[in-house]
Amino acid sequence: MKATILIVDDIHEVMLKKFEQAGIHYNYQPDISREEAEKIISNYSGMVIRSKFQVDKAFFDLAPNLRFIARAGAGMDNIDDTVAAQRDVLLIPANEGNRDAVGEHMIGMLLSLMNNLNRGDQQIRSGQWLREANRGYELKGRTVGLIGYGHNGMAMAKKLSGFDVQVLAYDKYRIDYADQYASAADMEKICKEADVISFHIPLTDETKGMIDADYLAKFKKPIFFLLGARGGIVQVPAVLSGLDSGSIIGAAFDVLPVEKFPKLAEQNWYADLIRRDNVILSPHVAGWTFESYYKLSEVAADKIIAFLTS
């Protein structure tokens, strides 16, 4: 079957141009619904998606000719990878496309937390000039623990290299991953030495709800907590308890277990989370810059073309 690709999400035009140059047929339908996609997916051997809907077994059952699914984004947690493997459907992520964006965003959140930038800004706007109350911390000389050392973790470590910090990385699924920017470490060492913890792991059955009270209790020093991976890996009340006890100095969330309104506001921890001035929130945009919009589509297109021409 000649490769024909259904694109069900908004992507940068660089992908379309690359497909045209390579002579690959595609149907660009960024406004298509899942129900509409289900009716026609049997005609396609490939699909490109971002986060529009879950690609589950029911969807796979309607796609007998599917050979690959590419995601113009990082991670594949909206696709049932078990079913994909059973159907011999290749999953193609584009993690390289937004790793720089994620690294920069999380460091930006960390520096804002350590220097009370959001709080100071809000106070000045309300007529308060409180210097001592906003005395900050320096990053230099501290130890940063990265949980997960894939594309995003590596990018963050590289960007931290100019701050004169020690970077310790733990990745359960890799070996020999130490490099010039980070030392490999076990969790015991990270829990003992880290001043900052940043998570760069996918959402899986193993990691869902992983960050709970018991997990956080293992850290020996007060920490700054950063989450820019997947919201489902954290139990927010455990972080709030850490903030109350002082074991967590400040927390930054780009992702949350529940996102978008009104559902987010309905969570029993939401009101407590937003009242705190040592918590910074952003709407799942760490990897979503003007530059990454281009790079995610470019990387995904190049990978697809390589697969189809190999």
PDB file of C-alpha atoms in Angstrom:
ATOM      1  CA  MET A   1       0.000   0.000   0.000  1.00  0.00           C
ATOM      2  CA  LYS A   2       1.318   3.434  -0.912  1.00  0.00           C
ATOM      3  CA  ALA A   3       1.951   5.495   2.199  1.00  0.00           C
ATOM      4  CA  THR A   4      -0.902   7.909   2.820  1.00  0.00           C
ATOM      5  CA  ILE A   5      -0.893   9.895   6.039  1.00  0.00           C
ATOM      6  CA  LEU A   6      -3.828  11.347   7.941  1.00  0.00           C
ATOM      7  CA  ILE A   7      -2.810  14.431   9.948  1.00  0.00           C
ATOM      8  CA  VAL A   8      -5.435  15.006  12.646  1.00  0.00           C
ATOM      9  CA  ASP A   9      -3.864  17.937  14.532  1.00  0.00           C
ATOM     10  CA  ASP A  10      -2.481  21.377  13.844  1.00  0.00           C
ATOM     11  CA  ILE A  11       1.159  21.158  12.780  1.00  0.00           C
ATOM     12  CA  HIS A  12       3.701  23.563  11.294  1.00  0.00           C
ATOM     13  CA  GLU A  13       3.670  23.778   7.521  1.00  0.00           C
ATOM     14  CA  VAL A  14       7.288  22.581   7.412  1.00  0.00           C
ATOM     15  CA  MET A  15       5.947  19.032   7.709  1.00  0.00           C
ATOM     16  CA  LEU A  16       3.670  19.444   4.717  1.00  0.00           C
ATOM     17  CA  LYS A  17       6.475  20.913   2.637  1.00  0.00           C
ATOM     18  CA  LYS A  18       8.790  18.042   3.519  1.00  0.00           C
ATOM     19  CA  PHE A  19       6.133  15.487   2.600  1.00  0.00           C
ATOM     20  CA  GLU A  20       5.523  17.188  -0.728  1.00  0.00           C
ATOM     21  CA  GLN A  21       9.247  17.267  -1.518  1.00  0.00           C
ATOM     22  CA  ALA A  22       9.483  13.558  -0.678  1.00  0.00           C
ATOM     23  CA  GLY A  23       6.416  12.668  -2.749  1.00  0.00           C
ATOM     24  CA  ILE A  24       4.446  11.449   0.286  1.00  0.00           C
ATOM     25  CA  HIS A  25       0.666  11.706   0.126  1.00  0.00           C
ATOM     26  CA  TYR A  26      -1.119  13.226   3.101  1.00  0.00           C
ATOM     27  CA  ASN A  27      -4.522  14.505   4.158  1.00  0.00           C
ATOM     28  CA  TYR A  28      -4.221  17.494   6.477  1.00  0.00           C
ATOM     29  CA  GLN A  29      -7.333  17.687   8.675  1.00  0.00           C
ATOM     30  CA  PRO A  30      -6.421  19.737  11.767  1.00  0.00           C
ATOM     31  CA  ASP A  31     -10.075  20.279  12.739  1.00  0.00           C
ATOM     32  CA  ILE A  32     -11.193  16.673  12.391  1.00  0.00           C
ATOM     33  CA  SER A  33     -12.906  15.038  15.367  1.00  0.00           C
ATOM     34  CA  ARG A  34     -12.161  11.570  16.647  1.00  0.00           C
ATOM     35  CA  GLU A  35     -15.495  10.359  15.343  1.00  0.00           C
ATOM     36  CA  GLU A  36     -14.711  11.697  11.886  1.00  0.00           C
ATOM     37  CA  ALA A  37     -11.212  10.211  11.989  1.00  0.00           C
ATOM     38  CA  GLU A  38     -12.610   6.817  12.942  1.00  0.00           C
ATOM     39  CA  LYS A  39     -14.684   6.736   9.759  1.00  0.00           C
ATOM     40  CA  ILE A  40     -11.694   7.161   7.432  1.00  0.00           C
ATOM     41  CA  ILE A  41      -8.607   5.878   9.268  1.00  0.00           C
ATOM     42  CA  SER A  42      -8.846   2.484   7.531  1.00  0.00           C
ATOM     43  CA  ASN A  43      -7.759   4.241   4.323  1.00  0.00           C
ATOM     44  CA  TYR A  44      -4.435   5.367   5.799  1.00  0.00           C
ATOM     45  CA  SER A  45      -1.131   3.716   6.551  1.00  0.00           C
ATOM     46  CA  GLY A  46       0.112   6.514   8.797  1.00  0.00           C
ATOM     47  CA  MET A  47      -1.231   9.134  11.188  1.00  0.00           C
ATOM     48  CA  VAL A  48       0.194  12.286  12.739  1.00  0.00           C
ATOM     49  CA  ILE A  49      -1.287  13.519  16.009  1.00  0.00           C
ATOM     50  CA  ARG A  50      -0.423  15.838  18.874  1.00  0.00           C
ATOM     51  CA  SER A  51      -2.844  15.560  21.802  1.00  0.00           C
ATOM     52  CA  LYS A  52      -6.283  15.717  20.198  1.00  0.00           C
ATOM     53  CA  PHE A  53      -7.544  12.348  21.434  1.00  0.00           C
ATOM     54  CA  GLN A  54      -6.506   9.002  22.900  1.00  0.00           C
ATOM     55  CA  VAL A  55      -5.467   6.405  20.365  1.00  0.00           C
ATOM     56  CA  ASP A  56      -6.788   3.331  22.157  1.00  0.00           C
ATOM     57  CA  LYS A  57      -7.654  -0.225  21.181  1.00  0.00           C
ATOM     58  CA  ALA A  58     -11.039   0.814  19.825  1.00  0.00           C
ATOM     59  CA  PHE A  59      -9.333   3.226  17.452  1.00  0.00           C
ATOM     60  CA  PHE A  60      -6.681   0.697  16.440  1.00  0.00           C
ATOM     61  CA  ASP A  61      -9.459  -1.790  15.640  1.00  0.00           C
ATOM     62  CA  LEU A  62     -10.670   0.620  12.962  1.00  0.00           C
ATOM     63  CA  ALA A  63      -7.186   1.047  11.454  1.00  0.00           C
ATOM     64  CA  PRO A  64      -6.066  -2.311  10.017  1.00  0.00           C
ATOM     65  CA  ASN A  65      -3.678  -0.683   7.521  1.00  0.00           C
ATOM     66  CA  LEU A  66      -1.890   1.551  10.001  1.00  0.00           C
ATOM     67  CA  ARG A  67       1.890   1.139   9.932  1.00  0.00           C
ATOM     68  CA  PHE A  68       2.949   4.096  12.075  1.00  0.00           C
ATOM     69  CA  ILE A  69       1.719   6.913  14.280  1.00  0.00           C
ATOM     70  CA  ALA A  70       3.883   9.994  14.700  1.00  0.00           C
ATOM     71  CA  ARG A  71       3.347  12.510  17.455  1.00  0.00           C
ATOM     72  CA  ALA A  72       4.475  16.089  16.905  1.00  0.00           C
ATOM     73  CA  GLY A  73       5.285  16.324  20.567  1.00  0.00           C
ATOM     74  CA  ALA A  74       7.237  14.670  23.365  1.00  0.00           C
ATOM     75  CA  GLY A  75       6.030  11.402  24.821  1.00  0.00           C
ATOM     76  CA  MET A  76       3.451   8.946  23.550  1.00  0.00           C
ATOM     77  CA  ASP A  77       1.175   8.622  26.571  1.00  0.00           C
ATOM     78  CA  ASN A  78      -1.988   9.404  24.580  1.00  0.00           C
ATOM     79  CA  ILE A  79      -1.348   6.283  22.483  1.00  0.00           C
ATOM     80  CA  ASP A  80      -1.787   2.710  23.726  1.00  0.00           C
ATOM     81  CA  ASP A  81       1.742   1.475  23.126  1.00  0.00           C
ATOM     82  CA  THR A  82       0.874  -2.105  24.092  1.00  0.00           C
ATOM     83  CA  VAL A  83      -1.738  -2.382  21.354  1.00  0.00           C
ATOM     84  CA  ALA A  84       0.574  -0.613  18.915  1.00  0.00           C
ATOM     85  CA  ALA A  85       3.266  -3.205  19.560  1.00  0.00           C
ATOM     86  CA  GLN A  86       0.764  -6.041  19.133  1.00  0.00           C
ATOM     87  CA  ARG A  87      -0.339  -4.588  15.779  1.00  0.00           C
ATOM     88  CA  ASP A  88       3.265  -3.890  14.707  1.00  0.00           C
ATOM     89  CA  VAL A  89       2.524  -0.157  14.483  1.00  0.00           C
ATOM     90  CA  LEU A  90       5.639   1.973  14.873  1.00  0.00           C
ATOM     91  CA  LEU A  91       5.342   4.912  17.271  1.00  0.00           C
ATOM     92  CA  ILE A  92       7.386   7.955  16.289  1.00  0.00           C
ATOM     93  CA  PRO A  93       7.857  10.698  18.919  1.00  0.00           C
ATOM     94  CA  ALA A  94       9.567  14.032  18.289  1.00  0.00           C
ATOM     95  CA  ASN A  95      11.110  14.611  21.713  1.00  0.00           C
ATOM     96  CA  GLU A  96      14.142  16.333  20.238  1.00  0.00           C
ATOM     97  CA  GLY A  97      11.925  19.136  18.938  1.00  0.00           C
ATOM     98  CA  ASN A  98      11.035  20.734  22.262  1.00  0.00           C
ATOM     99  CA  ARG A  99      13.811  19.658  24.620  1.00  0.00           C
ATOM    100  CA  ASP A 100      15.436  23.101  24.580  1.00  0.00           C
ATOM    101  CA  ALA A 101      12.127  24.775  25.309  1.00  0.00           C
ATOM    102  CA  VAL A 102      11.483  22.502  28.295  1.00  0.00           C
ATOM    103  CA  GLY A 103      14.975  22.995  29.695  1.00  0.00           C
ATOM    104  CA  GLU A 104      14.780  26.773  29.473  1.00  0.00           C
ATOM    105  CA  HIS A 105      11.265  26.941  30.896  1.00  0.00           C
ATOM    106  CA  MET A 106      12.039  24.808  33.938  1.00  0.00           C
ATOM    107  CA  ILE A 107      15.206  26.758  34.717  1.00  0.00           C
ATOM    108  CA  GLY A 108      13.187  29.951  34.377  1.00  0.00           C
ATOM    109  CA  MET A 109      10.632  28.635  36.880  1.00  0.00           C
ATOM    110  CA  LEU A 110      13.425  27.597  39.242  1.00  0.00           C
ATOM    111  CA  LEU A 111      15.119  31.007  39.172  1.00  0.00           C
ATOM    112  CA  SER A 112      11.780  32.703  39.720  1.00  0.00           C
ATOM    113  CA  LEU A 113      11.095  30.502  42.748  1.00  0.00           C
ATOM    114  CA  MET A 114      14.538  30.993  44.240  1.00  0.00           C
ATOM    115  CA  ASN A 115      14.362  34.773  43.880  1.00  0.00           C
ATOM    116  CA  ASN A 116      10.663  35.303  44.672  1.00  0.00           C
ATOM    117  CA  LEU A 117      10.160  37.082  41.349  1.00  0.00           C
ATOM    118  CA  ASN A 118       6.433  36.414  41.038  1.00  0.00           C
ATOM    119  CA  ARG A 119       5.739  37.357  44.641  1.00  0.00           C
ATOM    120  CA  GLY A 120       7.833  40.521  44.509  1.00  0.00           C
ATOM    121  CA  ASP A 121       6.173  41.607  41.296  1.00  0.00           C
ATOM    122  CA  GLN A 122       2.694  41.130  42.773  1.00  0.00           C
ATOM    123  CA  GLN A 123       3.620  42.994  45.953  1.00  0.00           C
ATOM    124  CA  ILE A 124       4.991  46.024  44.124  1.00  0.00           C
ATOM    125  CA  ARG A 125       1.865  46.155  41.966  1.00  0.00           C
ATOM    126  CA  SER A 126      -0.178  46.278  45.184  1.00  0.00           C
ATOM    127  CA  GLY A 127       1.919  49.043  46.726  1.00  0.00           C
ATOM    128  CA  GLN A 128       4.285  46.973  48.897  1.00  0.00           C
ATOM    129  CA  TRP A 129       8.084  47.337  48.875  1.00  0.00           C
ATOM    130  CA  LEU A 130       9.370  44.394  50.948  1.00  0.00           C
ATOM    131  CA  ARG A 131      13.076  43.769  50.408  1.00  0.00           C
ATOM    132  CA  GLU A 132      13.911  41.465  53.323  1.00  0.00           C
ATOM    133  CA  ALA A 133      10.800  39.334  52.788  1.00  0.00           C
ATOM    134  CA  ASN A 134      11.963  38.663  49.235  1.00  0.00           C
ATOM    135  CA  ARG A 135      15.594  37.837  49.893  1.00  0.00           C
ATOM    136  CA  GLY A 136      16.465  35.021  47.475  1.00  0.00           C
ATOM    137  CA  TYR A 137      18.744  32.031  47.132  1.00  0.00           C
ATOM    138  CA  GLU A 138      21.636  31.596  44.708  1.00  0.00           C
ATOM    139  CA  LEU A 139      21.740  28.553  42.468  1.00  0.00           C
ATOM    140  CA  LYS A 140      25.537  28.430  42.342  1.00  0.00           C
ATOM    141  CA  GLY A 141      27.044  25.645  44.427  1.00  0.00           C
ATOM    142  CA  ARG A 142      23.827  23.674  44.774  1.00  0.00           C
ATOM    143  CA  THR A 143      23.021  20.145  43.654  1.00  0.00           C
ATOM    144  CA  VAL A 144      20.288  19.556  41.101  1.00  0.00           C
ATOM    145  CA  GLY A 145      18.759  16.100  40.825  1.00  0.00           C
ATOM    146  CA  LEU A 146      17.212  15.133  37.488  1.00  0.00           C
ATOM    147  CA  ILE A 147      14.836  12.187  37.586  1.00  0.00           C
ATOM    148  CA  GLY A 148      14.892  10.823  34.044  1.00  0.00           C
ATOM    149  CA  TYR A 149      17.748  11.551  31.669  1.00  0.00           C
ATOM    150  CA  GLY A 150      16.306  11.444  28.197  1.00  0.00           C
ATOM    151  CA  HIS A 151      16.106  14.326  25.742  1.00  0.00           C
ATOM    152  CA  ASN A 152      14.550  16.810  28.189  1.00  0.00           C
ATOM    153  CA  GLY A 153      16.705  15.879  31.156  1.00  0.00           C
ATOM    154  CA  MET A 154      19.857  16.096  29.046  1.00  0.00           C
ATOM    155  CA  ALA A 155      18.859  19.477  27.641  1.00  0.00           C
ATOM    156  CA  MET A 156      18.243  20.856  31.109  1.00  0.00           C
ATOM    157  CA  ALA A 157      21.581  19.537  32.365  1.00  0.00           C
ATOM    158  CA  LYS A 158      23.385  21.220  29.488  1.00  0.00           C
ATOM    159  CA  LYS A 159      21.685  24.533  30.201  1.00  0.00           C
ATOM    160  CA  LEU A 160      22.527  24.245  33.901  1.00  0.00           C
ATOM    161  CA  SER A 161      26.230  23.856  33.104  1.00  0.00           C
ATOM    162  CA  GLY A 162      26.809  27.601  33.240  1.00  0.00           C
ATOM    163  CA  PHE A 163      25.405  27.954  36.751  1.00  0.00           C
ATOM    164  CA  ASP A 164      28.250  26.208  38.612  1.00  0.00           C
ATOM    165  CA  VAL A 165      26.003  23.504  40.019  1.00  0.00           C
ATOM    166  CA  GLN A 166      26.445  19.781  40.502  1.00  0.00           C
ATOM    167  CA  VAL A 167      23.944  17.834  38.394  1.00  0.00           C
ATOM    168  CA  LEU A 168      23.028  14.297  39.415  1.00  0.00           C
ATOM    169  CA  ALA A 169      20.874  12.243  37.060  1.00  0.00           C
ATOM    170  CA  TYR A 170      18.932   9.054  37.710  1.00  0.00           C
ATOM    171  CA  ASP A 171      17.402   7.028  34.904  1.00  0.00           C
ATOM    172  CA  LYS A 172      16.098   3.562  35.699  1.00  0.00           C
ATOM    173  CA  TYR A 173      15.995   2.513  32.060  1.00  0.00           C
ATOM    174  CA  ARG A 174      19.433   3.628  30.863  1.00  0.00           C
ATOM    175  CA  ILE A 175      23.004   2.541  31.492  1.00  0.00           C
ATOM    176  CA  ASP A 176      26.234   4.482  30.982  1.00  0.00           C
ATOM    177  CA  TYR A 177      24.349   7.756  30.590  1.00  0.00           C
ATOM    178  CA  ALA A 178      26.724  10.033  32.496  1.00  0.00           C
ATOM    179  CA  ASP A 179      28.144  12.834  30.343  1.00  0.00           C
ATOM    180  CA  GLN A 180      29.984  16.134  30.690  1.00  0.00           C
ATOM    181  CA  TYR A 181      26.850  17.803  32.073  1.00  0.00           C
ATOM    182  CA  ALA A 182      25.607  15.264  34.640  1.00  0.00           C
ATOM    183  CA  SER A 183      26.864  12.442  36.817  1.00  0.00           C
ATOM    184  CA  ALA A 184      24.856   9.241  37.037  1.00  0.00           C
ATOM    185  CA  ALA A 185      23.581   8.613  40.551  1.00  0.00           C
ATOM    186  CA  ASP A 186      21.225   6.296  42.364  1.00  0.00           C
ATOM    187  CA  MET A 187      18.159   7.647  44.122  1.00  0.00           C
ATOM    188  CA  GLU A 188      19.780   7.266  47.536  1.00  0.00           C
ATOM    189  CA  LYS A 189      22.528   9.730  46.585  1.00  0.00           C
ATOM    190  CA  ILE A 190      20.071  12.153  45.000  1.00  0.00           C
ATOM    191  CA  CYS A 191      17.793  12.048  48.037  1.00  0.00           C
ATOM    192  CA  LYS A 192      20.771  12.754  50.288  1.00  0.00           C
ATOM    193  CA  GLU A 193      22.391  15.590  48.329  1.00  0.00           C
ATOM    194  CA  ALA A 194      19.835  17.335  46.091  1.00  0.00           C
ATOM    195  CA  ASP A 195      18.717  20.903  46.696  1.00  0.00           C
ATOM    196  CA  VAL A 196      16.568  20.930  43.561  1.00  0.00           C
ATOM    197  CA  ILE A 197      14.548  18.081  42.025  1.00  0.00           C
ATOM    198  CA  SER A 198      13.279  18.177  38.454  1.00  0.00           C
ATOM    199  CA  PHE A 199      11.283  15.352  36.866  1.00  0.00           C
ATOM    200  CA  HIS A 200      11.707  14.269  33.244  1.00  0.00           C
ATOM    201  CA  ILE A 201       9.938  10.923  33.069  1.00  0.00           C
ATOM    202  CA  PRO A 202       6.919   9.723  31.071  1.00  0.00           C
ATOM    203  CA  LEU A 203       3.515   8.812  32.482  1.00  0.00           C
ATOM    204  CA  THR A 204       3.229   5.034  32.637  1.00  0.00           C
ATOM    205  CA  ASP A 205       1.480   2.505  34.853  1.00  0.00           C
ATOM    206  CA  GLU A 206       4.682   2.431  36.914  1.00  0.00           C
ATOM    207  CA  THR A 207       5.071   6.192  37.332  1.00  0.00           C
ATOM    208  CA  LYS A 208       1.404   7.171  37.804  1.00  0.00           C
ATOM    209  CA  GLY A 209       1.076   8.811  41.214  1.00  0.00           C
ATOM    210  CA  MET A 210       4.708   7.937  41.959  1.00  0.00           C
ATOM    211  CA  ILE A 211       5.460  11.215  43.741  1.00  0.00           C
ATOM    212  CA  ASP A 212       3.592  10.730  46.982  1.00  0.00           C
ATOM    213  CA  ALA A 213       4.306  11.483  50.647  1.00  0.00           C
ATOM    214  CA  ASP A 214       6.569   8.442  51.058  1.00  0.00           C
ATOM    215  CA  TYR A 215       8.584   9.380  47.976  1.00  0.00           C
ATOM    216  CA  LEU A 216       9.105  12.971  49.120  1.00  0.00           C
ATOM    217  CA  ALA A 217       9.956  11.922  52.678  1.00  0.00           C
ATOM    218  CA  LYS A 218      13.170  10.305  51.396  1.00  0.00           C
ATOM    219  CA  PHE A 219      14.816  13.649  50.628  1.00  0.00           C
ATOM    220  CA  LYS A 220      17.169  14.729  53.380  1.00  0.00           C
ATOM    221  CA  LYS A 221      17.375  18.457  52.603  1.00  0.00           C
ATOM    222  CA  PRO A 222      14.702  21.083  51.921  1.00  0.00           C
ATOM    223  CA  ILE A 223      14.217  21.103  48.146  1.00  0.00           C
ATOM    224  CA  PHE A 224      12.860  23.144  45.298  1.00  0.00           C
ATOM    225  CA  PHE A 225      10.413  20.926  43.410  1.00  0.00           C
ATOM    226  CA  LEU A 226       9.993  21.199  39.615  1.00  0.00           C
ATOM    227  CA  LEU A 227       7.506  19.284  37.481  1.00  0.00           C
ATOM    228  CA  GLY A 228       7.471  19.754  33.719  1.00  0.00           C
ATOM    229  CA  ALA A 229       6.976  16.142  32.627  1.00  0.00           C
ATOM    230  CA  ARG A 230       3.467  14.720  33.092  1.00  0.00           C
ATOM    231  CA  GLY A 231       1.019  15.772  35.782  1.00  0.00           C
ATOM    232  CA  GLY A 232      -0.161  12.231  36.408  1.00  0.00           C
ATOM    233  CA  ILE A 233       3.079  11.267  38.130  1.00  0.00           C
ATOM    234  CA  VAL A 234       2.437  13.512  41.153  1.00  0.00           C
ATOM    235  CA  GLN A 235      -0.009  13.460  44.030  1.00  0.00           C
ATOM    236  CA  VAL A 236      -0.431  17.184  44.597  1.00  0.00           C
ATOM    237  CA  PRO A 237      -1.529  16.941  48.266  1.00  0.00           C
ATOM    238  CA  ALA A 238       1.846  15.349  49.064  1.00  0.00           C
ATOM    239  CA  VAL A 239       3.640  18.392  47.648  1.00  0.00           C
ATOM    240  CA  LEU A 240       1.343  20.720  49.577  1.00  0.00           C
ATOM    241  CA  SER A 241       2.178  18.841  52.782  1.00  0.00           C
ATOM    242  CA  GLY A 242       5.865  19.242  51.969  1.00  0.00           C
ATOM    243  CA  LEU A 243       5.394  22.973  51.544  1.00  0.00           C
ATOM    244  CA  ASP A 244       3.609  23.123  54.900  1.00  0.00           C
ATOM    245  CA  SER A 245       6.384  21.257  56.698  1.00  0.00           C
ATOM    246  CA  GLY A 246       9.199  23.191  55.005  1.00  0.00           C
ATOM    247  CA  SER A 247      10.685  20.091  53.400  1.00  0.00           C
ATOM    248  CA  ILE A 248       9.798  21.728  50.096  1.00  0.00           C
ATOM    249  CA  ILE A 249      10.880  25.381  49.860  1.00  0.00           C
ATOM    250  CA  GLY A 250       9.006  26.128  46.662  1.00  0.00           C
ATOM    251  CA  ALA A 251       7.277  24.230  43.861  1.00  0.00           C
ATOM    252  CA  ALA A 252       6.802  24.852  40.155  1.00  0.00           C
ATOM    253  CA  PHE A 253       4.242  22.991  38.076  1.00  0.00           C
ATOM    254  CA  ASP A 254       3.968  23.278  34.321  1.00  0.00           C
ATOM    255  CA  VAL A 255       1.758  20.187  34.380  1.00  0.00           C
ATOM    256  CA  LEU A 256      -0.908  18.966  36.787  1.00  0.00           C
ATOM    257  CA  PRO A 257      -2.818  15.687  37.205  1.00  0.00           C
ATOM    258  CA  VAL A 258      -5.944  17.475  35.967  1.00  0.00           C
ATOM    259  CA  GLU A 259      -5.619  20.261  33.428  1.00  0.00           C
ATOM    260  CA  LYS A 260      -7.973  22.838  31.938  1.00  0.00           C
ATOM    261  CA  PHE A 261     -11.067  24.372  33.429  1.00  0.00           C
ATOM    262  CA  PRO A 262     -13.611  23.761  34.854  1.00  0.00           C
ATOM    263  CA  LYS A 263     -12.268  20.355  35.972  1.00  0.00           C
ATOM    264  CA  LEU A 264      -9.064  21.792  37.432  1.00  0.00           C
ATOM    265  CA  ALA A 265     -10.971  24.162  39.727  1.00  0.00           C
ATOM    266  CA  GLU A 266     -13.071  21.233  40.968  1.00  0.00           C
ATOM    267  CA  GLN A 267     -10.074  19.386  42.466  1.00  0.00           C
ATOM    268  CA  ASN A 268     -10.017  19.377  46.261  1.00  0.00           C
ATOM    269  CA  TRP A 269      -6.382  20.559  46.274  1.00  0.00           C
ATOM    270  CA  TYR A 270      -6.770  23.414  43.769  1.00  0.00           C
ATOM    271  CA  ALA A 271      -7.703  26.219  46.173  1.00  0.00           C
ATOM    272  CA  ASP A 272      -4.827  25.333  48.488  1.00  0.00           C
ATOM    273  CA  LEU A 273      -2.373  25.196  45.586  1.00  0.00           C
ATOM    274  CA  ILE A 274      -3.174  28.617  44.139  1.00  0.00           C
ATOM    275  CA  ARG A 275      -3.173  30.490  47.443  1.00  0.00           C
ATOM    276  CA  ARG A 276       0.540  29.874  47.971  1.00  0.00           C
ATOM    277  CA  ASP A 277       3.097  32.472  46.897  1.00  0.00           C
ATOM    278  CA  ASN A 278       5.896  29.881  46.838  1.00  0.00           C
ATOM    279  CA  VAL A 279       4.161  27.945  44.060  1.00  0.00           C
ATOM    280  CA  ILE A 280       4.470  28.859  40.386  1.00  0.00           C
ATOM    281  CA  LEU A 281       2.097  27.488  37.754  1.00  0.00           C
ATOM    282  CA  SER A 282       2.092  27.538  33.959  1.00  0.00           C
ATOM    283  CA  PRO A 283      -0.483  25.962  31.599  1.00  0.00           C
ATOM    284  CA  HIS A 284       1.502  23.018  30.157  1.00  0.00           C
ATOM    285  CA  VAL A 285       3.573  25.251  27.889  1.00  0.00           C
ATOM    286  CA  ALA A 286       7.150  24.354  28.856  1.00  0.00           C
ATOM    287  CA  GLY A 287       7.683  22.619  25.537  1.00  0.00           C
ATOM    288  CA  TRP A 288       5.465  24.893  23.487  1.00  0.00           C
ATOM    289  CA  THR A 289       7.399  27.835  22.090  1.00  0.00           C
ATOM    290  CA  PHE A 290       7.286  29.492  18.697  1.00  0.00           C
ATOM    291  CA  GLU A 291      10.532  27.701  17.909  1.00  0.00           C
ATOM    292  CA  SER A 292       9.443  24.277  19.158  1.00  0.00           C
ATOM    293  CA  TYR A 293       6.251  24.452  17.078  1.00  0.00           C
ATOM    294  CA  TYR A 294       8.510  24.423  14.020  1.00  0.00           C
ATOM    295  CA  LYS A 295      11.049  21.926  15.362  1.00  0.00           C
ATOM    296  CA  LEU A 296       8.493  19.354  16.537  1.00  0.00           C
ATOM    297  CA  SER A 297       6.941  19.173  13.072  1.00  0.00           C
ATOM    298  CA  GLU A 298      10.343  19.167  11.394  1.00  0.00           C
ATOM    299  CA  VAL A 299      11.680  16.326  13.549  1.00  0.00           C
ATOM    300  CA  ALA A 300       8.525  14.238  13.139  1.00  0.00           C
ATOM    301  CA  ALA A 301       8.533  14.735   9.367  1.00  0.00           C
ATOM    302  CA  ASP A 302      12.190  13.751   9.039  1.00  0.00           C
ATOM    303  CA  LYS A 303      11.606  10.589  11.085  1.00  0.00           C
ATOM    304  CA  ILE A 304       8.560   9.632   9.011  1.00  0.00           C
ATOM    305  CA  ILE A 305      10.417  10.146   5.757  1.00  0.00           C
ATOM    306  CA  ALA A 306      13.348   8.086   7.043  1.00  0.00           C
ATOM    307  CA  PHE A 307      10.985   5.252   8.009  1.00  0.00           C
ATOM    308  CA  LEU A 308       9.171   5.269   4.676  1.00  0.00           C
ATOM    309  CA  THR A 309      12.341   5.405   2.609  1.00  0.00           C
ATOM    310  CA  SER A 310      14.417   2.891   4.575  1.00  0.00           C
TER     311      SER A 310
END
